[in-house]
PDB file of C-alpha atoms in Angstrom:
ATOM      1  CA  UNK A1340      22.277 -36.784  -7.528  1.00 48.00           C
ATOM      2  CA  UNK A1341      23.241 -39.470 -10.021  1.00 50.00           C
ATOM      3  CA  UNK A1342      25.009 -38.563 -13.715  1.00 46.00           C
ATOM      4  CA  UNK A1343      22.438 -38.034 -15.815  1.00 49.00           C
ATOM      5  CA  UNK A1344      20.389 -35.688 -13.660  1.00 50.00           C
ATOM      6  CA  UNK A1345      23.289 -33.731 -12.790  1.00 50.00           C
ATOM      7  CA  UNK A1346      23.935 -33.347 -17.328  1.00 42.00           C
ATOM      8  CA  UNK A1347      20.304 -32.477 -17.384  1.00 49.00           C
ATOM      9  CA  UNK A1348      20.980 -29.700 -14.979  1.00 52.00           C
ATOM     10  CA  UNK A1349      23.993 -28.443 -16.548  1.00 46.00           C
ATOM     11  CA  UNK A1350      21.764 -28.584 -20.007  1.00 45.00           C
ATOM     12  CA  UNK A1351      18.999 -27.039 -18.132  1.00 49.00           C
ATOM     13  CA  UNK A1352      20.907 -24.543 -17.069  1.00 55.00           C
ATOM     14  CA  UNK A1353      22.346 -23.579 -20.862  1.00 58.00           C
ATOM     15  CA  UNK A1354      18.859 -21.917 -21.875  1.00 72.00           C
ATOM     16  CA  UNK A1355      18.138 -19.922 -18.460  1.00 74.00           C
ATOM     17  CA  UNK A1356      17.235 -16.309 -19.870  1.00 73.00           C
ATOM     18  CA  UNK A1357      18.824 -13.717 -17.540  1.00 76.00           C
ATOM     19  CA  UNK A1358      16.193 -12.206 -15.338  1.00 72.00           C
ATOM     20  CA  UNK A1359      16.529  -8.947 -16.181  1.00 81.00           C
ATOM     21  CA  UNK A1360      14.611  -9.658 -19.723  1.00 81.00           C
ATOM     22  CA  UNK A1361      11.619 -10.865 -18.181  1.00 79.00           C
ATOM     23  CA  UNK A1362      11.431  -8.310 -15.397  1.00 84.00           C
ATOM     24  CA  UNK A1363      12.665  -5.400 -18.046  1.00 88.00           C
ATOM     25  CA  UNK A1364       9.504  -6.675 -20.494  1.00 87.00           C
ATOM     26  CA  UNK A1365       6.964  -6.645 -17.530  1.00 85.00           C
ATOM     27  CA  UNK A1366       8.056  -3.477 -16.712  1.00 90.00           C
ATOM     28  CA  UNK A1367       7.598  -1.705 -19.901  1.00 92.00           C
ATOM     29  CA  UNK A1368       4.343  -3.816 -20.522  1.00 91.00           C
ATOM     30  CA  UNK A1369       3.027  -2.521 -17.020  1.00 92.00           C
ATOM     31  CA  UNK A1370       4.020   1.088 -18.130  1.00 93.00           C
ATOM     32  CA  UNK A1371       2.347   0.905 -21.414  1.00 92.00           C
ATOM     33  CA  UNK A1372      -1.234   0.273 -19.314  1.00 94.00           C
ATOM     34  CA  UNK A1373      -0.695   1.875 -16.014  1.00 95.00           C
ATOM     35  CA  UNK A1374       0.694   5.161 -14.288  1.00 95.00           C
ATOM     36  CA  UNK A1375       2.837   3.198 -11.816  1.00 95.00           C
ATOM     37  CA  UNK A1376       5.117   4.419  -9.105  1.00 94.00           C
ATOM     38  CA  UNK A1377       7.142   2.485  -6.429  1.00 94.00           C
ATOM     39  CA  UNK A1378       8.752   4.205  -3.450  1.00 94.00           C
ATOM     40  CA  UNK A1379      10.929   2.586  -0.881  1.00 94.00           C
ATOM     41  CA  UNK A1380      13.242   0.751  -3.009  1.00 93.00           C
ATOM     42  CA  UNK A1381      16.010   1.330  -0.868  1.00 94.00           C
ATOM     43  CA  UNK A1382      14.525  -0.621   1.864  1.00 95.00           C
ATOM     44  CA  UNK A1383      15.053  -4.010   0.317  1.00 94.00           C
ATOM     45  CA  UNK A1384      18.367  -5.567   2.049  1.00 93.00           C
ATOM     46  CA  UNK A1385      21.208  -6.279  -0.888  1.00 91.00           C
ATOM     47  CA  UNK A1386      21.630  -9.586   1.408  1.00 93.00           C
ATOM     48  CA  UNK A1387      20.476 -12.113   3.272  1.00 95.00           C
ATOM     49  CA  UNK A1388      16.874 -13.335   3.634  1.00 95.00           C
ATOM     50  CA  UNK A1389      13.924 -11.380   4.061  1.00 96.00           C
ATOM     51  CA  UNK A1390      10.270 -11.913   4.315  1.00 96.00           C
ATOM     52  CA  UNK A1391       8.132  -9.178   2.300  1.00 94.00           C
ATOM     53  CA  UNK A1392       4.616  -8.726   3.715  1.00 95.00           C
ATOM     54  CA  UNK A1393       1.767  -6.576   1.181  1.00 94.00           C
ATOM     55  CA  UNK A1394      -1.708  -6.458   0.905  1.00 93.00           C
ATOM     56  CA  UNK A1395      -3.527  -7.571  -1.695  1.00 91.00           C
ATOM     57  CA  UNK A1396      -5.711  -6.405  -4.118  1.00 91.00           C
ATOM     58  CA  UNK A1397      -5.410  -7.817  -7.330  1.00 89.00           C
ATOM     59  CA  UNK A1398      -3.551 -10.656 -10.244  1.00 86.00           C
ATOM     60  CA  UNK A1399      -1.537  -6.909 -10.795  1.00 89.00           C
ATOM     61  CA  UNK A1400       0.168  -6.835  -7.089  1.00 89.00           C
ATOM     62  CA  UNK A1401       3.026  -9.277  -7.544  1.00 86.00           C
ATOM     63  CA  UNK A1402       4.622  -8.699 -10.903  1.00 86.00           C
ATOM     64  CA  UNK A1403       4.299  -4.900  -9.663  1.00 92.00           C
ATOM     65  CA  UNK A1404       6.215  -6.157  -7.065  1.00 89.00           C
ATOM     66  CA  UNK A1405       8.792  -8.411  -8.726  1.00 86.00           C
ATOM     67  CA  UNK A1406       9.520  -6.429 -11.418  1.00 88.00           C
ATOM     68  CA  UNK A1407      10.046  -3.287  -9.499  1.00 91.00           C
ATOM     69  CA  UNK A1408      12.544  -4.699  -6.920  1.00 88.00           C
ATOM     70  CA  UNK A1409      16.232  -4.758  -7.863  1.00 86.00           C
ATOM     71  CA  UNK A1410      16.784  -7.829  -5.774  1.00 88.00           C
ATOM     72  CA  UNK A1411      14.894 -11.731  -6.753  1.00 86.00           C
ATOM     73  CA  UNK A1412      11.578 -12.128  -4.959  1.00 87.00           C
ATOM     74  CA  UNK A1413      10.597 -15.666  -4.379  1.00 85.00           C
ATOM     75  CA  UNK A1414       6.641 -16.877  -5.077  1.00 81.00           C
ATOM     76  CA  UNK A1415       5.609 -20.034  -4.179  1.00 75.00           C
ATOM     77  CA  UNK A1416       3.945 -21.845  -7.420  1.00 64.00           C
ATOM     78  CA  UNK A1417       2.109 -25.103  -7.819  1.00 63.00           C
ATOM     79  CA  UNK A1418       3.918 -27.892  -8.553  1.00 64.00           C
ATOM     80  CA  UNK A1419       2.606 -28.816 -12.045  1.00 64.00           C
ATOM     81  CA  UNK A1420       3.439 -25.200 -12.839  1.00 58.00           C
ATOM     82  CA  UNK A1421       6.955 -26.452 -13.069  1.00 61.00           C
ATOM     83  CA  UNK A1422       6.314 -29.612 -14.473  1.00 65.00           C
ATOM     84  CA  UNK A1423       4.001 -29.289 -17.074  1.00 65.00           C
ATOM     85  CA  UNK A1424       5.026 -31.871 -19.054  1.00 71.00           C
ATOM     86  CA  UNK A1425       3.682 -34.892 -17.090  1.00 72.00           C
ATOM     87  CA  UNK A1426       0.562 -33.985 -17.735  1.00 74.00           C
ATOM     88  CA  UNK A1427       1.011 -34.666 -21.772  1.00 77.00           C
ATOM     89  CA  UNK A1428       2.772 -37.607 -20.413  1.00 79.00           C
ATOM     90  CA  UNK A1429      -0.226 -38.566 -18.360  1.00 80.00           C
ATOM     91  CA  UNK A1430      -1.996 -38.783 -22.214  1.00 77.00           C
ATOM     92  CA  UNK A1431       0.962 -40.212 -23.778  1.00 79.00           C
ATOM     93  CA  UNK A1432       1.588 -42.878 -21.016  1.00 82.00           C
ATOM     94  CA  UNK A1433      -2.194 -43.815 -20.989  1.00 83.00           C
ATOM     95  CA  UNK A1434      -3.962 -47.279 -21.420  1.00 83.00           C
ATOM     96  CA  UNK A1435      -5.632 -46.248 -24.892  1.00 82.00           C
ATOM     97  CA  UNK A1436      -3.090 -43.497 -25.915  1.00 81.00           C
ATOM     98  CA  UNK A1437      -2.758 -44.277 -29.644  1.00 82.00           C
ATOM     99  CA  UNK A1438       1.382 -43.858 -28.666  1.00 78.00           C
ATOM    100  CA  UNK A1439       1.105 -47.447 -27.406  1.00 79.00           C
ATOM    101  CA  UNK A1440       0.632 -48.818 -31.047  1.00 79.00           C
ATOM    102  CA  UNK A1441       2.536 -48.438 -34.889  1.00 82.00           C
ATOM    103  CA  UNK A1442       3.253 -45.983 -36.330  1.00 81.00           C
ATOM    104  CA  UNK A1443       3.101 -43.584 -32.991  1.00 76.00           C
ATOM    105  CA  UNK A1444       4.847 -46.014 -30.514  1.00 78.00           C
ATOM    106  CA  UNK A1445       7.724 -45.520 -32.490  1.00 76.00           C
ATOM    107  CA  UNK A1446       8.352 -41.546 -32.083  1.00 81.00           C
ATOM    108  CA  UNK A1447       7.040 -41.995 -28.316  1.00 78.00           C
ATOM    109  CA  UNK A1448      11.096 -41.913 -26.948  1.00 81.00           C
ATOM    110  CA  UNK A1449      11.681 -39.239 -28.403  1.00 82.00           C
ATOM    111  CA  UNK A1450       8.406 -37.191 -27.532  1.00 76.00           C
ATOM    112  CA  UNK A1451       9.263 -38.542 -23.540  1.00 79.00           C
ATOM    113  CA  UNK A1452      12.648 -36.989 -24.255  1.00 73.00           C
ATOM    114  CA  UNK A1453      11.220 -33.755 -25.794  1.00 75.00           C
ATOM    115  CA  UNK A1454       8.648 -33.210 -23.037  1.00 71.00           C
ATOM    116  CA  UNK A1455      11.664 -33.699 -20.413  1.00 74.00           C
ATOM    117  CA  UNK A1456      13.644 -31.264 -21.811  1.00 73.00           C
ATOM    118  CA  UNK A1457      11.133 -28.633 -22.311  1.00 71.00           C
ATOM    119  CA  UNK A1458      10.226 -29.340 -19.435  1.00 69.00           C
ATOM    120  CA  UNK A1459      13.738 -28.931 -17.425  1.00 72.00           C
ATOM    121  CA  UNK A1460      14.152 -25.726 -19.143  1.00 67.00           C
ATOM    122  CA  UNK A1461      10.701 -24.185 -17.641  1.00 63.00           C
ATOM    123  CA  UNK A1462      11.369 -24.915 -14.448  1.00 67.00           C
ATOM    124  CA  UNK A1463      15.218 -23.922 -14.315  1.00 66.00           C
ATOM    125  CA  UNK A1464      13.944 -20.119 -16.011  1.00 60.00           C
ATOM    126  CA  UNK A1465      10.932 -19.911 -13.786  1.00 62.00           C
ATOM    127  CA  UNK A1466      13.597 -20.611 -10.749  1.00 65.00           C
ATOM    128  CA  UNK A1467      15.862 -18.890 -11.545  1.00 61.00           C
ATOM    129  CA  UNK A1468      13.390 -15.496 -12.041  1.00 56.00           C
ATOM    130  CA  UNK A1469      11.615 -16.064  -8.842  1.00 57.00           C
ATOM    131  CA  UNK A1470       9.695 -19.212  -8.192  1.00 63.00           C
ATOM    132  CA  UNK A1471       9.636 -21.587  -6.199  1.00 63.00           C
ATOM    133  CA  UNK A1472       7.274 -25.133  -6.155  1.00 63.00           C
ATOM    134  CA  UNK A1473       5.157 -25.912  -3.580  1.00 65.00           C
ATOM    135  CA  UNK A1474       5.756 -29.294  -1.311  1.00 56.00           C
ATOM    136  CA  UNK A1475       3.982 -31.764  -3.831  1.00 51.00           C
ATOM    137  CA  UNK A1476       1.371 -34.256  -1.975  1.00 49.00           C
ATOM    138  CA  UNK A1477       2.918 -33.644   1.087  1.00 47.00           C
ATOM    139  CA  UNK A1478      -0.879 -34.539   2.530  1.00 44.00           C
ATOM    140  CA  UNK A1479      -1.102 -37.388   0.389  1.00 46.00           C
ATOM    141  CA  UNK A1480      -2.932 -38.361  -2.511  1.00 43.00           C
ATOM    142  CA  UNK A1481      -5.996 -37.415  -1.938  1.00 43.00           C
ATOM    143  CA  UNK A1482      -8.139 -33.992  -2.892  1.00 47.00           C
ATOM    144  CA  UNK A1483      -9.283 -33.687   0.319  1.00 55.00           C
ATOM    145  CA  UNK A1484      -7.244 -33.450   3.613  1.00 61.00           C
ATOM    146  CA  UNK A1485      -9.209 -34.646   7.447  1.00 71.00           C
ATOM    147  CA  UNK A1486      -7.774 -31.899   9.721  1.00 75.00           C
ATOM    148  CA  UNK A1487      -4.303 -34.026  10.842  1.00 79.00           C
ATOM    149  CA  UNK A1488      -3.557 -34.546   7.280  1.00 77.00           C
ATOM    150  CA  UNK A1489      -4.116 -30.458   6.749  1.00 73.00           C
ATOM    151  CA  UNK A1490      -2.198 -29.232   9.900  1.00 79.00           C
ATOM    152  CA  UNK A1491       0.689 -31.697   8.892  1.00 81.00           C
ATOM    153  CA  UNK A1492       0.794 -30.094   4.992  1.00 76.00           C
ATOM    154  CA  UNK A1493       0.832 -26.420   6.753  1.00 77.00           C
ATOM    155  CA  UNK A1494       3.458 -27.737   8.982  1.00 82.00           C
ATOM    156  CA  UNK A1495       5.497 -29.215   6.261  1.00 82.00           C
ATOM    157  CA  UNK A1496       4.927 -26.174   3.899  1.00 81.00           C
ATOM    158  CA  UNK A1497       5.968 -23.344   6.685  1.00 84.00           C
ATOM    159  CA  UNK A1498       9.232 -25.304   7.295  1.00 88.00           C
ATOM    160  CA  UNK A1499       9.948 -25.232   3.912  1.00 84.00           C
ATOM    161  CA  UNK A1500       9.163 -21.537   3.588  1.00 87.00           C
ATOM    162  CA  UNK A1501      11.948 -20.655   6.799  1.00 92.00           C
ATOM    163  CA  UNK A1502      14.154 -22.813   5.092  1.00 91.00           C
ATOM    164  CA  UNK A1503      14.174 -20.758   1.917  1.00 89.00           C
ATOM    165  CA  UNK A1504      14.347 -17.462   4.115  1.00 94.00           C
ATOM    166  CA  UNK A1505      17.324 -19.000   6.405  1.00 95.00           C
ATOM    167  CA  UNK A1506      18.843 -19.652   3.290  1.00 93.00           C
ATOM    168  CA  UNK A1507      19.248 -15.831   1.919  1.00 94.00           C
ATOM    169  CA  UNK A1508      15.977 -16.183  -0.253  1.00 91.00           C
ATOM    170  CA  UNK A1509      13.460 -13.082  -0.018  1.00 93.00           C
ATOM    171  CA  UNK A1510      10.186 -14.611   0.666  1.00 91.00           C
ATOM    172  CA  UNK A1511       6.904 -12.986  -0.423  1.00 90.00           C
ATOM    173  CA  UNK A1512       3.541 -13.264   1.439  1.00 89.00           C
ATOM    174  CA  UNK A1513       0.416 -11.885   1.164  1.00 89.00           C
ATOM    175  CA  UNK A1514      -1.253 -12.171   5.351  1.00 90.00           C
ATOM    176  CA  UNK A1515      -4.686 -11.301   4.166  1.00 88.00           C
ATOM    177  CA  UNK A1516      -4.768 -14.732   2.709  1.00 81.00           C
ATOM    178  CA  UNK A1517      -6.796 -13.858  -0.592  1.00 78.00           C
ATOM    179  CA  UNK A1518      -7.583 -10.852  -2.648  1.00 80.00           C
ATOM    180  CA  UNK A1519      -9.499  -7.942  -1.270  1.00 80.00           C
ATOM    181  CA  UNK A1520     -12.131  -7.291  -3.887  1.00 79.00           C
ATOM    182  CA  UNK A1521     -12.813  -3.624  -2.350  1.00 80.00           C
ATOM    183  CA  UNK A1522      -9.025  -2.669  -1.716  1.00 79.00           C
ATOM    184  CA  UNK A1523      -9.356  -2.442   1.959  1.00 85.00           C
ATOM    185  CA  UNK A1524      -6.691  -4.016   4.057  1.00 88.00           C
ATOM    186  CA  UNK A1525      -8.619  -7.588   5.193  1.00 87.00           C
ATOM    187  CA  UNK A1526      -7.270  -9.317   8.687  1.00 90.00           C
ATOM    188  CA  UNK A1527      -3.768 -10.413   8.728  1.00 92.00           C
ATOM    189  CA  UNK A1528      -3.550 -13.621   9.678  1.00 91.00           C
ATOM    190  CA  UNK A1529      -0.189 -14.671  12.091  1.00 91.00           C
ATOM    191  CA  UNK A1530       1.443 -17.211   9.774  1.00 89.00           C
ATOM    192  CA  UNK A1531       3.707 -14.983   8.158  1.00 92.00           C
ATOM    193  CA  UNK A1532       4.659 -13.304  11.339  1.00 94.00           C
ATOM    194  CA  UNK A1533       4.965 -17.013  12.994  1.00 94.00           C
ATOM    195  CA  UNK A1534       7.608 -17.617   9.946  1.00 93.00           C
ATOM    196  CA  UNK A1535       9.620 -14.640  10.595  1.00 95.00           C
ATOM    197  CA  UNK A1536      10.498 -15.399  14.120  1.00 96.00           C
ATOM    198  CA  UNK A1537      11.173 -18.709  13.308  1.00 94.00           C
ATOM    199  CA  UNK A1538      13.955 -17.663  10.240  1.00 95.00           C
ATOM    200  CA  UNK A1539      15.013 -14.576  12.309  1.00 96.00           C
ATOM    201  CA  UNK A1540      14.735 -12.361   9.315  1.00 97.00           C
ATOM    202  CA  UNK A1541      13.628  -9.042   8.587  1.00 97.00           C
ATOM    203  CA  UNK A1542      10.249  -8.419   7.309  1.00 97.00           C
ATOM    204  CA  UNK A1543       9.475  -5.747   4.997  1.00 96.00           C
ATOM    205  CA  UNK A1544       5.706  -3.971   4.692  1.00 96.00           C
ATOM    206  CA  UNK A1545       4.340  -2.751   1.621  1.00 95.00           C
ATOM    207  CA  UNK A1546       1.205  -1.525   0.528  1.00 95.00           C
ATOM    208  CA  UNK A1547      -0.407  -1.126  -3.030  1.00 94.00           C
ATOM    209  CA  UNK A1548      -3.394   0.753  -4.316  1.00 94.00           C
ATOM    210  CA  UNK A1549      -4.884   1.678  -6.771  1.00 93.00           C
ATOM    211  CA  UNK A1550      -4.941  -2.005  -8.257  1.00 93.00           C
ATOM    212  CA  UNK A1551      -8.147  -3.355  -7.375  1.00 93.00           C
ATOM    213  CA  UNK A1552      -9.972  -4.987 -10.367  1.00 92.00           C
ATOM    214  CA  UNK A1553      -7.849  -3.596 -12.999  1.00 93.00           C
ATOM    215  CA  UNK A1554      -6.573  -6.413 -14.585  1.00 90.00           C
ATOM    216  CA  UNK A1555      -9.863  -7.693 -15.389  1.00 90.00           C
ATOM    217  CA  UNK A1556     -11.131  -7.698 -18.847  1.00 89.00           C
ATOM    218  CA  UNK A1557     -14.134  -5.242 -17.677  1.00 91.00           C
ATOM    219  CA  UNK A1558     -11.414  -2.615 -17.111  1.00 92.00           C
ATOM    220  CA  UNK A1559      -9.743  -2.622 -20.304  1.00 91.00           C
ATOM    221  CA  UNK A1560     -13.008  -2.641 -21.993  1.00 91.00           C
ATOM    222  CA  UNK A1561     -14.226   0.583 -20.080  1.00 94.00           C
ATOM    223  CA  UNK A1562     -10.858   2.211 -20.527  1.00 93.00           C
ATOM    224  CA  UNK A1563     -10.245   2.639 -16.630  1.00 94.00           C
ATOM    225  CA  UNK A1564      -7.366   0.792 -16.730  1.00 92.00           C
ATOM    226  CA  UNK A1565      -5.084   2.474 -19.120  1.00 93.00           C
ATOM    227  CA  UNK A1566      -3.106   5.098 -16.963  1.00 91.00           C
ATOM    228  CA  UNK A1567      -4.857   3.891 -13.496  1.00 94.00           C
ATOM    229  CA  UNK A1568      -2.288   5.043 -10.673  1.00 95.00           C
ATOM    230  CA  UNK A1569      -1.179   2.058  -8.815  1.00 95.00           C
ATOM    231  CA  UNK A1570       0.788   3.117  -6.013  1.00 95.00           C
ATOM    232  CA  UNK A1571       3.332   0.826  -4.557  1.00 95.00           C
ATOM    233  CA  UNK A1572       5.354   1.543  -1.423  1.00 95.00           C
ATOM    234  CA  UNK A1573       7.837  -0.272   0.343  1.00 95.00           C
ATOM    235  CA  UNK A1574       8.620   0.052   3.928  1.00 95.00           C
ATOM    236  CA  UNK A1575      11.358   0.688   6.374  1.00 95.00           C
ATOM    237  CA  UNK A1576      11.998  -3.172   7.568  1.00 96.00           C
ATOM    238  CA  UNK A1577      11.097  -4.267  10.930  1.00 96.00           C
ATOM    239  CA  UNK A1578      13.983  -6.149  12.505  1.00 96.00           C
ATOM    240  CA  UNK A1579      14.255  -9.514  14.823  1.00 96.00           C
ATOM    241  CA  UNK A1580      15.577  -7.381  17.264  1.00 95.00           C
ATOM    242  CA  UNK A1581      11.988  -5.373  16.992  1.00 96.00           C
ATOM    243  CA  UNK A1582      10.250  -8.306  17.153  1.00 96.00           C
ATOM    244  CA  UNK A1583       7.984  -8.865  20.293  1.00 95.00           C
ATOM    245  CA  UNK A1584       9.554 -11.078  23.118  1.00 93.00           C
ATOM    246  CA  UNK A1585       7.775 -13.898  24.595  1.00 92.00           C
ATOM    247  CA  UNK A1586       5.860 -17.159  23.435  1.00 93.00           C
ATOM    248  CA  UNK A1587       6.251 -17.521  19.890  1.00 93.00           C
ATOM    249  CA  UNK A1588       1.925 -17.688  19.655  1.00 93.00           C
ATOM    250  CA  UNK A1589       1.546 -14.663  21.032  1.00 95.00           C
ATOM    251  CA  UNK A1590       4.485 -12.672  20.020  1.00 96.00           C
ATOM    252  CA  UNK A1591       3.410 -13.543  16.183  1.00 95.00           C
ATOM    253  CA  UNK A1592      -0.348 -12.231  17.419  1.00 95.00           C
ATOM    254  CA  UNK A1593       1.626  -9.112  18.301  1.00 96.00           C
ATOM    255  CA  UNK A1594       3.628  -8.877  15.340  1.00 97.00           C
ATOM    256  CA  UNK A1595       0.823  -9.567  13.027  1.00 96.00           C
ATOM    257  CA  UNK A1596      -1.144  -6.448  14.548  1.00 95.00           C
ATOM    258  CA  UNK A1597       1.971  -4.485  14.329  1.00 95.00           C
ATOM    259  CA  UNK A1598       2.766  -5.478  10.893  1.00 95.00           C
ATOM    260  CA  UNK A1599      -1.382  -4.638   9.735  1.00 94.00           C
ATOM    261  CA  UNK A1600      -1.166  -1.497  10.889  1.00 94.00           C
ATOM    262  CA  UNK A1601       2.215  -0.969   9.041  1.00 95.00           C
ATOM    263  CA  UNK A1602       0.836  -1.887   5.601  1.00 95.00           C
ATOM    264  CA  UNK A1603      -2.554  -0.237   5.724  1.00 94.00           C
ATOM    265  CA  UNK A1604      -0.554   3.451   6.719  1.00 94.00           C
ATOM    266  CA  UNK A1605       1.817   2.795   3.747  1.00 95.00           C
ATOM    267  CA  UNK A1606      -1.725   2.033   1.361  1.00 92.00           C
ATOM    268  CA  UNK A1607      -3.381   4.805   2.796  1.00 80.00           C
ATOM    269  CA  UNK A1608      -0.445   7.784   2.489  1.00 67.00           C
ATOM    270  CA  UNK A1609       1.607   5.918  -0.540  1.00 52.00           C
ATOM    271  CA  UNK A1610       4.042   8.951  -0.217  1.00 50.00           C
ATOM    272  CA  UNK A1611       5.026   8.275   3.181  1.00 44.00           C
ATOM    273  CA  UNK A1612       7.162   4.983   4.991  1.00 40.00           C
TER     274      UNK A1612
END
């Protein structure tokens, strides 16, 4: 890391808001709407990395989850999420930008330098609450991916993930893959499983209900969102030395059914591990 990216970290670093004022704000916001209650708190190691496995139902499930756990959850993010200042720069930079001639060529430094800075200071709060960015173009340029290219990028991206876990991070996951629009538990799929052998970390089942649909706009406007119960409980973590022996492909089949059946009991009896 050369000088001047190691000052723009320190000065990054200067305006990261403590995460307890973000997660404190959701939390009252979330109260303010919905009946919410979370169970199973105690579950969630104080150390070390961790994978945490829910279903999912709705936009709602993970800052119901991040704000409710005392320890950092990490979500992976698109890149530009972090960086959303080289898109203006994309404008700024272009061909027939208007910043290329007088009068606006002349404040362009200092709008580069502006952007940068804003730009530093996103990403270092949005780390340091919880996110993380996603491997950028690690398929390559182009918007669509022949199947080496895609198995490569999931390679690439699941290495990164146990790396983050080995590392002391908790990693969230959602195995269903998308949202359930009913609120049903969908198929797991064995990724996450697959990832938790390889780090050797705990993973920790949860389940929510009572979420589906209710952060769309059709809920506020019919009222069945204010007050809706969303249950969230957290389960007693499954250990590495629980995990099923054998080939990795099949003992991740095996943990993956185990691990379904653990989350769909905790969204069906909320009250219960």
């Amino acid at each position: 890391m050369d000088e001047n990216q190691k000052d723009n970290d320190i000065l990054d670093s200067l305006f990261v808001i403590p995460r307890e004022v973000p997660k404190t704000i959701l939390r009252s916001l979330l109260e303010l709407v919905y009946d919410v209650k979370v169970t199973g708190s105690q579950f969630i190691p104080e150390t070390g990395g961790a994978l945490f496995v829910s279903n999912h139902t709705d936009y709602l499930d993970i800052p119901v989850q991040g704000a409710y756990a005392e320890r950092k959850i990490v979500y992976l993010g698109k890149y530009e999420l972090f960086h959303p200042q080289e898109e203006i720069m994309k404008y700024v930079n272009h061909k027939n930008s208007p910043f290329h001639y007088p009068p606006l060529s002349f404040t362009k430094p200092m709008i580069e330098y502006t952007l940068k800075s804003l730009g530093g200071i996103i990403k270092a709060n949005l780390i340091h609450w919880g996110s993380m960015p996603i491997i950028r173009n690690a398929a390559g340029e182009t918007t669509t991916m022949d199947k080496k290219a895609a198995m490569e990028y999931y390679e690439k991206l699941e290495e990164y993930m146990v790396g983050l876990m080995r590392g002391g991070e908790i990693l969230s996951i959602y195995p269903e893959g998308t949202r359930s629009e009913t609120g049903e538990v969908g198929s797991f799929k064995a990724m996450a499983a697959k990832m938790a052998i390889r780090a050797g970390v705990p993973i920790i089942p949860s389940g929510i209900s009572g979420a589906t649909n209710m952060s769309k706009p059709q809920a506020f406007l019919s009222g069945k969102a204010f007050k809706a119960k969303i249950r969230y409980n957290i389960g007693k973590p499954i250990l590495p030395s629980e995990f099923p022996q054998g080939p990795e492909k099949k003992a991740a089949k095996e943990l993956t059914e185990i691990l379904e059946k653990r989350v769909a009991a905790l969204v069906q009896n909320p009250e219960s591990d």
